[in-house]
Amino acid sequence: EEHLGKCCNELVCFHERGELICVLNYNGDLEKEIEILFERLRKRIRDRLDGYCTLARGSREREAAGIIDSTLMARGALESRIVLGVDRILDVEEIEKLTRDTSEFLTPERENRIKNCVETLNSKGFGAEVESMFTELFAQENLPPTVYYAVARRVGEIVLEQLRDSGARVGNPSALLDELNGIVADSYTPAMLRTLTTRWGVGILERVLYEKDGRESRAMRLAKAYIKDH
């Protein structure tokens, strides 16, 4: 606001998790001003937080109705940091060049193997399957960056759907999915995305197994107490 406020007719900012979304209404060209602002932000974040700053620019729209589309484009550009790197400015035009059909990474066969691991609460097998899938994914070239995140989110959906279908108690599925979405959004390298997604799924399976063992042990204790009393 301090840097761009005087250059814009309107400037609206709001934040969501680690994202700061800005809608700028301006005349002329702000290219240079935005680049200056980015360098200031990057230096401040690096000095004070020891972190990274990535700025994604959506499309320039002439009508207010285009704001939503521009914001979605900017978010898509932001996700491309997993391929193009952080600490830089990313434009929509860069990700439009990265196209490819990637439906083969979550084939029915692979989904069935993941579902089987979830159904049997085989956290070790689940971890190995997800690690293998991501390793194969990362070996491909010219993938659209959004695919990495889409695959991770789909793995989460499979876990929760299979646990629900098998009657397992998983707490609040919506909260768990929100947790995964947050993990996915915060991941900015392939290795980070693979590790955190795998850890999320393994943690849920181990928690369900622990609670299941606890319930079965309690049932056994009650049965023994009944036999003793009668």
PDB file of C-alpha atoms in Angstrom:
ATOM      1  CA  GLU A   1       0.000   0.000   0.000  1.00  0.00           C
ATOM      2  CA  GLU A   2       2.852   2.338   0.807  1.00  0.00           C
ATOM      3  CA  HIS A   3       4.619   1.689  -2.484  1.00  0.00           C
ATOM      4  CA  LEU A   4       1.760   1.189  -4.946  1.00  0.00           C
ATOM      5  CA  GLY A   5      -1.053   3.141  -3.293  1.00  0.00           C
ATOM      6  CA  LYS A   6      -0.075   6.435  -4.863  1.00  0.00           C
ATOM      7  CA  CYS A   7       0.245   4.817  -8.319  1.00  0.00           C
ATOM      8  CA  CYS A   8      -3.211   3.183  -8.347  1.00  0.00           C
ATOM      9  CA  ASN A   9      -6.746   4.470  -8.527  1.00  0.00           C
ATOM     10  CA  GLU A  10      -7.692   1.618  -6.179  1.00  0.00           C
ATOM     11  CA  LEU A  11      -5.687  -1.001  -4.310  1.00  0.00           C
ATOM     12  CA  VAL A  12      -7.373  -3.860  -2.446  1.00  0.00           C
ATOM     13  CA  CYS A  13      -5.330  -6.425  -0.508  1.00  0.00           C
ATOM     14  CA  PHE A  14      -6.379  -9.509   1.442  1.00  0.00           C
ATOM     15  CA  HIS A  15      -4.488 -12.564   2.655  1.00  0.00           C
ATOM     16  CA  GLU A  16      -5.174 -16.275   2.831  1.00  0.00           C
ATOM     17  CA  ARG A  17      -2.670 -18.568   4.568  1.00  0.00           C
ATOM     18  CA  GLY A  18       0.734 -17.698   3.081  1.00  0.00           C
ATOM     19  CA  GLU A  19      -0.702 -15.741   0.175  1.00  0.00           C
ATOM     20  CA  LEU A  20      -1.233 -12.017  -0.148  1.00  0.00           C
ATOM     21  CA  ILE A  21      -3.642 -11.219  -2.987  1.00  0.00           C
ATOM     22  CA  CYS A  22      -3.669  -7.682  -4.409  1.00  0.00           C
ATOM     23  CA  VAL A  23      -6.117  -6.264  -6.924  1.00  0.00           C
ATOM     24  CA  LEU A  24      -4.786  -3.140  -8.635  1.00  0.00           C
ATOM     25  CA  ASN A  25      -6.878  -0.630 -10.552  1.00  0.00           C
ATOM     26  CA  TYR A  26      -4.514   1.616 -12.488  1.00  0.00           C
ATOM     27  CA  ASN A  27      -3.896   3.516 -15.686  1.00  0.00           C
ATOM     28  CA  GLY A  28      -0.728   3.189 -17.720  1.00  0.00           C
ATOM     29  CA  ASP A  29       2.041   0.732 -16.858  1.00  0.00           C
ATOM     30  CA  LEU A  30       3.112  -0.450 -13.392  1.00  0.00           C
ATOM     31  CA  GLU A  31       5.725  -2.910 -14.655  1.00  0.00           C
ATOM     32  CA  LYS A  32       8.730  -1.090 -13.234  1.00  0.00           C
ATOM     33  CA  GLU A  33       6.994  -0.174  -9.959  1.00  0.00           C
ATOM     34  CA  ILE A  34       6.010  -3.790  -9.345  1.00  0.00           C
ATOM     35  CA  GLU A  35       9.552  -4.983  -9.978  1.00  0.00           C
ATOM     36  CA  ILE A  36      10.916  -2.405  -7.512  1.00  0.00           C
ATOM     37  CA  LEU A  37       8.316  -3.446  -4.940  1.00  0.00           C
ATOM     38  CA  PHE A  38       9.174  -7.115  -5.392  1.00  0.00           C
ATOM     39  CA  GLU A  39      12.859  -6.501  -4.736  1.00  0.00           C
ATOM     40  CA  ARG A  40      11.990  -4.613  -1.547  1.00  0.00           C
ATOM     41  CA  LEU A  41       9.677  -7.389  -0.373  1.00  0.00           C
ATOM     42  CA  ARG A  42      12.174 -10.102  -1.215  1.00  0.00           C
ATOM     43  CA  LYS A  43      14.942  -8.402   0.752  1.00  0.00           C
ATOM     44  CA  ARG A  44      12.708  -7.777   3.759  1.00  0.00           C
ATOM     45  CA  ILE A  45      11.417 -11.335   3.868  1.00  0.00           C
ATOM     46  CA  ARG A  46      14.868 -12.806   3.463  1.00  0.00           C
ATOM     47  CA  ASP A  47      16.399 -10.554   6.152  1.00  0.00           C
ATOM     48  CA  ARG A  48      13.613 -10.853   8.723  1.00  0.00           C
ATOM     49  CA  LEU A  49      12.054 -14.264   8.103  1.00  0.00           C
ATOM     50  CA  ASP A  50      14.798 -16.150   6.268  1.00  0.00           C
ATOM     51  CA  GLY A  51      12.147 -17.109   3.721  1.00  0.00           C
ATOM     52  CA  TYR A  52      11.268 -16.758   0.071  1.00  0.00           C
ATOM     53  CA  CYS A  53       9.062 -14.333  -1.794  1.00  0.00           C
ATOM     54  CA  THR A  54       7.370 -15.289  -5.059  1.00  0.00           C
ATOM     55  CA  LEU A  55       5.167 -12.872  -6.932  1.00  0.00           C
ATOM     56  CA  ALA A  56       2.680 -14.161  -9.515  1.00  0.00           C
ATOM     57  CA  ARG A  57       0.981 -11.805 -11.933  1.00  0.00           C
ATOM     58  CA  GLY A  58      -2.430 -12.538 -13.379  1.00  0.00           C
ATOM     59  CA  SER A  59      -3.853 -11.115 -16.576  1.00  0.00           C
ATOM     60  CA  ARG A  60      -4.638  -7.435 -17.080  1.00  0.00           C
ATOM     61  CA  GLU A  61      -8.394  -6.980 -17.352  1.00  0.00           C
ATOM     62  CA  ARG A  62     -10.366  -3.994 -18.581  1.00  0.00           C
ATOM     63  CA  GLU A  63     -13.618  -4.964 -16.836  1.00  0.00           C
ATOM     64  CA  ALA A  64     -14.248  -5.689 -13.153  1.00  0.00           C
ATOM     65  CA  ALA A  65     -15.780  -9.046 -14.101  1.00  0.00           C
ATOM     66  CA  GLY A  66     -12.329 -10.229 -15.135  1.00  0.00           C
ATOM     67  CA  ILE A  67     -10.857  -9.887 -11.632  1.00  0.00           C
ATOM     68  CA  ILE A  68     -11.804 -13.429 -10.626  1.00  0.00           C
ATOM     69  CA  ASP A  69     -10.268 -14.931 -13.762  1.00  0.00           C
ATOM     70  CA  SER A  70      -7.120 -12.873 -13.266  1.00  0.00           C
ATOM     71  CA  THR A  71      -6.827 -14.031  -9.641  1.00  0.00           C
ATOM     72  CA  LEU A  72      -7.223 -17.677 -10.644  1.00  0.00           C
ATOM     73  CA  MET A  73      -4.578 -17.215 -13.327  1.00  0.00           C
ATOM     74  CA  ALA A  74      -2.220 -15.679 -10.778  1.00  0.00           C
ATOM     75  CA  ARG A  75      -2.744 -18.647  -8.453  1.00  0.00           C
ATOM     76  CA  GLY A  76      -1.986 -20.995 -11.338  1.00  0.00           C
ATOM     77  CA  ALA A  77       1.170 -19.024 -12.071  1.00  0.00           C
ATOM     78  CA  LEU A  78       2.119 -19.193  -8.391  1.00  0.00           C
ATOM     79  CA  GLU A  79       1.867 -22.996  -8.444  1.00  0.00           C
ATOM     80  CA  SER A  80       4.403 -23.035 -11.265  1.00  0.00           C
ATOM     81  CA  ARG A  81       7.081 -22.130  -8.686  1.00  0.00           C
ATOM     82  CA  ILE A  82       7.421 -25.856  -7.986  1.00  0.00           C
ATOM     83  CA  VAL A  83       8.983 -26.131 -11.471  1.00  0.00           C
ATOM     84  CA  LEU A  84      10.259 -22.634 -12.260  1.00  0.00           C
ATOM     85  CA  GLY A  85      11.593 -21.794  -8.801  1.00  0.00           C
ATOM     86  CA  VAL A  86      10.884 -19.338  -5.994  1.00  0.00           C
ATOM     87  CA  ASP A  87      12.174 -15.857  -5.208  1.00  0.00           C
ATOM     88  CA  ARG A  88      11.100 -14.456  -8.558  1.00  0.00           C
ATOM     89  CA  ILE A  89       8.220 -12.917 -10.502  1.00  0.00           C
ATOM     90  CA  LEU A  90       6.077 -15.413 -12.413  1.00  0.00           C
ATOM     91  CA  ASP A  91       3.776 -14.507 -15.283  1.00  0.00           C
ATOM     92  CA  VAL A  92       0.783 -16.334 -16.692  1.00  0.00           C
ATOM     93  CA  GLU A  93       2.524 -16.544 -20.068  1.00  0.00           C
ATOM     94  CA  GLU A  94       5.262 -18.768 -18.622  1.00  0.00           C
ATOM     95  CA  ILE A  95       2.949 -21.544 -17.497  1.00  0.00           C
ATOM     96  CA  GLU A  96       0.942 -21.563 -20.698  1.00  0.00           C
ATOM     97  CA  LYS A  97       3.982 -23.067 -22.428  1.00  0.00           C
ATOM     98  CA  LEU A  98       4.039 -26.055 -20.063  1.00  0.00           C
ATOM     99  CA  THR A  99       1.362 -28.409 -21.361  1.00  0.00           C
ATOM    100  CA  ARG A 100       0.936 -32.158 -21.325  1.00  0.00           C
ATOM    101  CA  ASP A 101      -1.691 -34.774 -20.540  1.00  0.00           C
ATOM    102  CA  THR A 102      -0.678 -36.468 -17.296  1.00  0.00           C
ATOM    103  CA  SER A 103      -3.628 -38.729 -16.567  1.00  0.00           C
ATOM    104  CA  GLU A 104      -1.298 -41.746 -16.554  1.00  0.00           C
ATOM    105  CA  PHE A 105       0.160 -40.907 -13.159  1.00  0.00           C
ATOM    106  CA  LEU A 106      -2.930 -41.938 -11.241  1.00  0.00           C
ATOM    107  CA  THR A 107      -4.055 -44.907 -13.286  1.00  0.00           C
ATOM    108  CA  PRO A 108      -6.899 -47.162 -12.052  1.00  0.00           C
ATOM    109  CA  GLU A 109      -4.297 -49.796 -11.179  1.00  0.00           C
ATOM    110  CA  ARG A 110      -2.300 -47.376  -9.040  1.00  0.00           C
ATOM    111  CA  GLU A 111      -5.426 -46.030  -7.362  1.00  0.00           C
ATOM    112  CA  ASN A 112      -6.471 -49.590  -6.518  1.00  0.00           C
ATOM    113  CA  ARG A 113      -3.078 -50.316  -4.954  1.00  0.00           C
ATOM    114  CA  ILE A 114      -3.317 -47.162  -2.843  1.00  0.00           C
ATOM    115  CA  LYS A 115      -6.892 -48.042  -1.845  1.00  0.00           C
ATOM    116  CA  ASN A 116      -5.798 -51.537  -0.812  1.00  0.00           C
ATOM    117  CA  CYS A 117      -3.062 -50.080   1.423  1.00  0.00           C
ATOM    118  CA  VAL A 118      -5.583 -47.709   2.993  1.00  0.00           C
ATOM    119  CA  GLU A 119      -8.208 -50.418   3.503  1.00  0.00           C
ATOM    120  CA  THR A 120      -5.692 -52.686   5.252  1.00  0.00           C
ATOM    121  CA  LEU A 121      -4.168 -49.715   7.156  1.00  0.00           C
ATOM    122  CA  ASN A 122      -0.805 -50.615   5.622  1.00  0.00           C
ATOM    123  CA  SER A 123       0.969 -47.310   6.198  1.00  0.00           C
ATOM    124  CA  LYS A 124       4.344 -48.659   5.048  1.00  0.00           C
ATOM    125  CA  GLY A 125       2.911 -49.926   1.762  1.00  0.00           C
ATOM    126  CA  PHE A 126       1.011 -46.667   1.273  1.00  0.00           C
ATOM    127  CA  GLY A 127       4.154 -44.625   1.784  1.00  0.00           C
ATOM    128  CA  ALA A 128       6.110 -46.751  -0.676  1.00  0.00           C
ATOM    129  CA  GLU A 129       3.360 -46.505  -3.301  1.00  0.00           C
ATOM    130  CA  VAL A 130       3.057 -42.724  -3.039  1.00  0.00           C
ATOM    131  CA  GLU A 131       6.829 -42.249  -3.040  1.00  0.00           C
ATOM    132  CA  SER A 132       7.099 -44.402  -6.173  1.00  0.00           C
ATOM    133  CA  MET A 133       4.332 -42.458  -7.905  1.00  0.00           C
ATOM    134  CA  PHE A 134       5.928 -39.086  -7.190  1.00  0.00           C
ATOM    135  CA  THR A 135       9.362 -40.341  -8.250  1.00  0.00           C
ATOM    136  CA  GLU A 136       7.890 -41.362 -11.592  1.00  0.00           C
ATOM    137  CA  LEU A 137       6.069 -38.041 -11.833  1.00  0.00           C
ATOM    138  CA  PHE A 138       9.199 -35.983 -11.196  1.00  0.00           C
ATOM    139  CA  ALA A 139      11.127 -37.893 -13.865  1.00  0.00           C
ATOM    140  CA  GLN A 140       8.833 -36.536 -16.590  1.00  0.00           C
ATOM    141  CA  GLU A 141       9.628 -33.435 -18.605  1.00  0.00           C
ATOM    142  CA  ASN A 142       7.490 -30.417 -19.519  1.00  0.00           C
ATOM    143  CA  LEU A 143       4.731 -31.150 -17.037  1.00  0.00           C
ATOM    144  CA  PRO A 144       2.267 -28.382 -16.232  1.00  0.00           C
ATOM    145  CA  PRO A 145       3.046 -27.454 -12.600  1.00  0.00           C
ATOM    146  CA  THR A 146      -0.582 -27.766 -11.506  1.00  0.00           C
ATOM    147  CA  VAL A 147      -0.359 -31.527 -12.094  1.00  0.00           C
ATOM    148  CA  TYR A 148       1.984 -31.996  -9.139  1.00  0.00           C
ATOM    149  CA  TYR A 149      -0.546 -30.424  -6.817  1.00  0.00           C
ATOM    150  CA  ALA A 150      -3.535 -32.135  -8.446  1.00  0.00           C
ATOM    151  CA  VAL A 151      -1.940 -35.554  -7.925  1.00  0.00           C
ATOM    152  CA  ALA A 152      -1.248 -34.795  -4.249  1.00  0.00           C
ATOM    153  CA  ARG A 153      -4.829 -33.626  -3.681  1.00  0.00           C
ATOM    154  CA  ARG A 154      -6.225 -36.693  -5.408  1.00  0.00           C
ATOM    155  CA  VAL A 155      -4.155 -38.965  -3.159  1.00  0.00           C
ATOM    156  CA  GLY A 156      -5.761 -37.240  -0.173  1.00  0.00           C
ATOM    157  CA  GLU A 157      -9.238 -37.767  -1.585  1.00  0.00           C
ATOM    158  CA  ILE A 158      -8.518 -41.468  -2.152  1.00  0.00           C
ATOM    159  CA  VAL A 159      -7.345 -41.895   1.450  1.00  0.00           C
ATOM    160  CA  LEU A 160     -10.426 -40.287   2.973  1.00  0.00           C
ATOM    161  CA  GLU A 161     -12.888 -41.929   0.565  1.00  0.00           C
ATOM    162  CA  GLN A 162     -11.473 -45.402   1.206  1.00  0.00           C
ATOM    163  CA  LEU A 163     -11.437 -44.961   4.981  1.00  0.00           C
ATOM    164  CA  ARG A 164     -15.044 -43.788   4.860  1.00  0.00           C
ATOM    165  CA  ASP A 165     -16.097 -46.740   2.685  1.00  0.00           C
ATOM    166  CA  SER A 166     -14.397 -49.198   5.027  1.00  0.00           C
ATOM    167  CA  GLY A 167     -16.180 -47.694   8.044  1.00  0.00           C
ATOM    168  CA  ALA A 168     -13.043 -46.370   9.740  1.00  0.00           C
ATOM    169  CA  ARG A 169     -13.252 -43.462  12.160  1.00  0.00           C
ATOM    170  CA  VAL A 170     -11.184 -40.607  10.823  1.00  0.00           C
ATOM    171  CA  GLY A 171     -12.420 -37.605  12.779  1.00  0.00           C
ATOM    172  CA  ASN A 172     -13.463 -34.677  10.614  1.00  0.00           C
ATOM    173  CA  PRO A 173     -12.740 -35.531   6.942  1.00  0.00           C
ATOM    174  CA  SER A 174     -13.257 -31.919   5.816  1.00  0.00           C
ATOM    175  CA  ALA A 175     -10.701 -30.677   8.349  1.00  0.00           C
ATOM    176  CA  LEU A 176      -8.224 -33.354   7.256  1.00  0.00           C
ATOM    177  CA  LEU A 177      -8.681 -32.405   3.604  1.00  0.00           C
ATOM    178  CA  ASP A 178      -8.206 -28.735   4.481  1.00  0.00           C
ATOM    179  CA  GLU A 179      -5.017 -29.725   6.292  1.00  0.00           C
ATOM    180  CA  LEU A 180      -3.730 -31.475   3.165  1.00  0.00           C
ATOM    181  CA  ASN A 181      -4.714 -28.547   0.943  1.00  0.00           C
ATOM    182  CA  GLY A 182      -2.685 -26.285   3.223  1.00  0.00           C
ATOM    183  CA  ILE A 183       0.305 -28.618   3.023  1.00  0.00           C
ATOM    184  CA  VAL A 184       0.037 -28.757  -0.758  1.00  0.00           C
ATOM    185  CA  ALA A 185      -0.266 -24.979  -1.058  1.00  0.00           C
ATOM    186  CA  ASP A 186       2.804 -24.441   1.126  1.00  0.00           C
ATOM    187  CA  SER A 187       4.989 -26.879  -0.840  1.00  0.00           C
ATOM    188  CA  TYR A 188       7.294 -25.142  -3.299  1.00  0.00           C
ATOM    189  CA  THR A 189       9.660 -27.958  -4.309  1.00  0.00           C
ATOM    190  CA  PRO A 190       8.834 -31.444  -5.643  1.00  0.00           C
ATOM    191  CA  ALA A 191      10.666 -33.121  -2.756  1.00  0.00           C
ATOM    192  CA  MET A 192       8.718 -31.091  -0.190  1.00  0.00           C
ATOM    193  CA  LEU A 193       5.397 -31.947  -1.833  1.00  0.00           C
ATOM    194  CA  ARG A 194       6.234 -35.665  -1.929  1.00  0.00           C
ATOM    195  CA  THR A 195       7.452 -35.789   1.664  1.00  0.00           C
ATOM    196  CA  LEU A 196       4.596 -33.814   3.212  1.00  0.00           C
ATOM    197  CA  THR A 197       1.859 -35.593   1.241  1.00  0.00           C
ATOM    198  CA  THR A 198       3.268 -38.999   2.177  1.00  0.00           C
ATOM    199  CA  ARG A 199       3.658 -37.985   5.816  1.00  0.00           C
ATOM    200  CA  TRP A 200       0.065 -36.717   5.916  1.00  0.00           C
ATOM    201  CA  GLY A 201      -1.369 -40.007   4.624  1.00  0.00           C
ATOM    202  CA  VAL A 202       0.878 -42.226   6.739  1.00  0.00           C
ATOM    203  CA  GLY A 203      -0.022 -40.202   9.836  1.00  0.00           C
ATOM    204  CA  ILE A 204      -3.742 -40.700   9.271  1.00  0.00           C
ATOM    205  CA  LEU A 205      -3.412 -44.451   8.692  1.00  0.00           C
ATOM    206  CA  GLU A 206      -1.255 -44.910  11.791  1.00  0.00           C
ATOM    207  CA  ARG A 207      -3.688 -42.863  13.880  1.00  0.00           C
ATOM    208  CA  VAL A 208      -6.671 -44.918  12.650  1.00  0.00           C
ATOM    209  CA  LEU A 209      -4.787 -48.154  13.349  1.00  0.00           C
ATOM    210  CA  TYR A 210      -3.822 -46.990  16.853  1.00  0.00           C
ATOM    211  CA  GLU A 211      -7.410 -46.063  17.691  1.00  0.00           C
ATOM    212  CA  LYS A 212      -8.698 -49.321  16.199  1.00  0.00           C
ATOM    213  CA  ASP A 213      -6.273 -51.353  18.337  1.00  0.00           C
ATOM    214  CA  GLY A 214      -7.367 -49.345  21.360  1.00  0.00           C
ATOM    215  CA  ARG A 215     -11.048 -50.088  20.750  1.00  0.00           C
ATOM    216  CA  GLU A 216     -10.362 -53.789  20.222  1.00  0.00           C
ATOM    217  CA  SER A 217      -8.258 -53.974  23.383  1.00  0.00           C
ATOM    218  CA  ARG A 218     -11.067 -52.316  25.358  1.00  0.00           C
ATOM    219  CA  ALA A 219     -13.579 -54.834  24.002  1.00  0.00           C
ATOM    220  CA  MET A 220     -11.280 -57.661  25.073  1.00  0.00           C
ATOM    221  CA  ARG A 221     -10.924 -56.205  28.576  1.00  0.00           C
ATOM    222  CA  LEU A 222     -14.694 -55.901  28.941  1.00  0.00           C
ATOM    223  CA  ALA A 223     -15.160 -59.499  27.781  1.00  0.00           C
ATOM    224  CA  LYS A 224     -12.618 -60.821  30.288  1.00  0.00           C
ATOM    225  CA  ALA A 225     -14.209 -58.811  33.090  1.00  0.00           C
ATOM    226  CA  TYR A 226     -17.632 -60.225  32.214  1.00  0.00           C
ATOM    227  CA  ILE A 227     -16.304 -63.802  32.175  1.00  0.00           C
ATOM    228  CA  LYS A 228     -14.629 -63.276  35.564  1.00  0.00           C
ATOM    229  CA  ASP A 229     -17.779 -61.803  37.111  1.00  0.00           C
ATOM    230  CA  HIS A 230     -19.994 -64.568  35.737  1.00  0.00           C
TER     231      HIS A 230
END
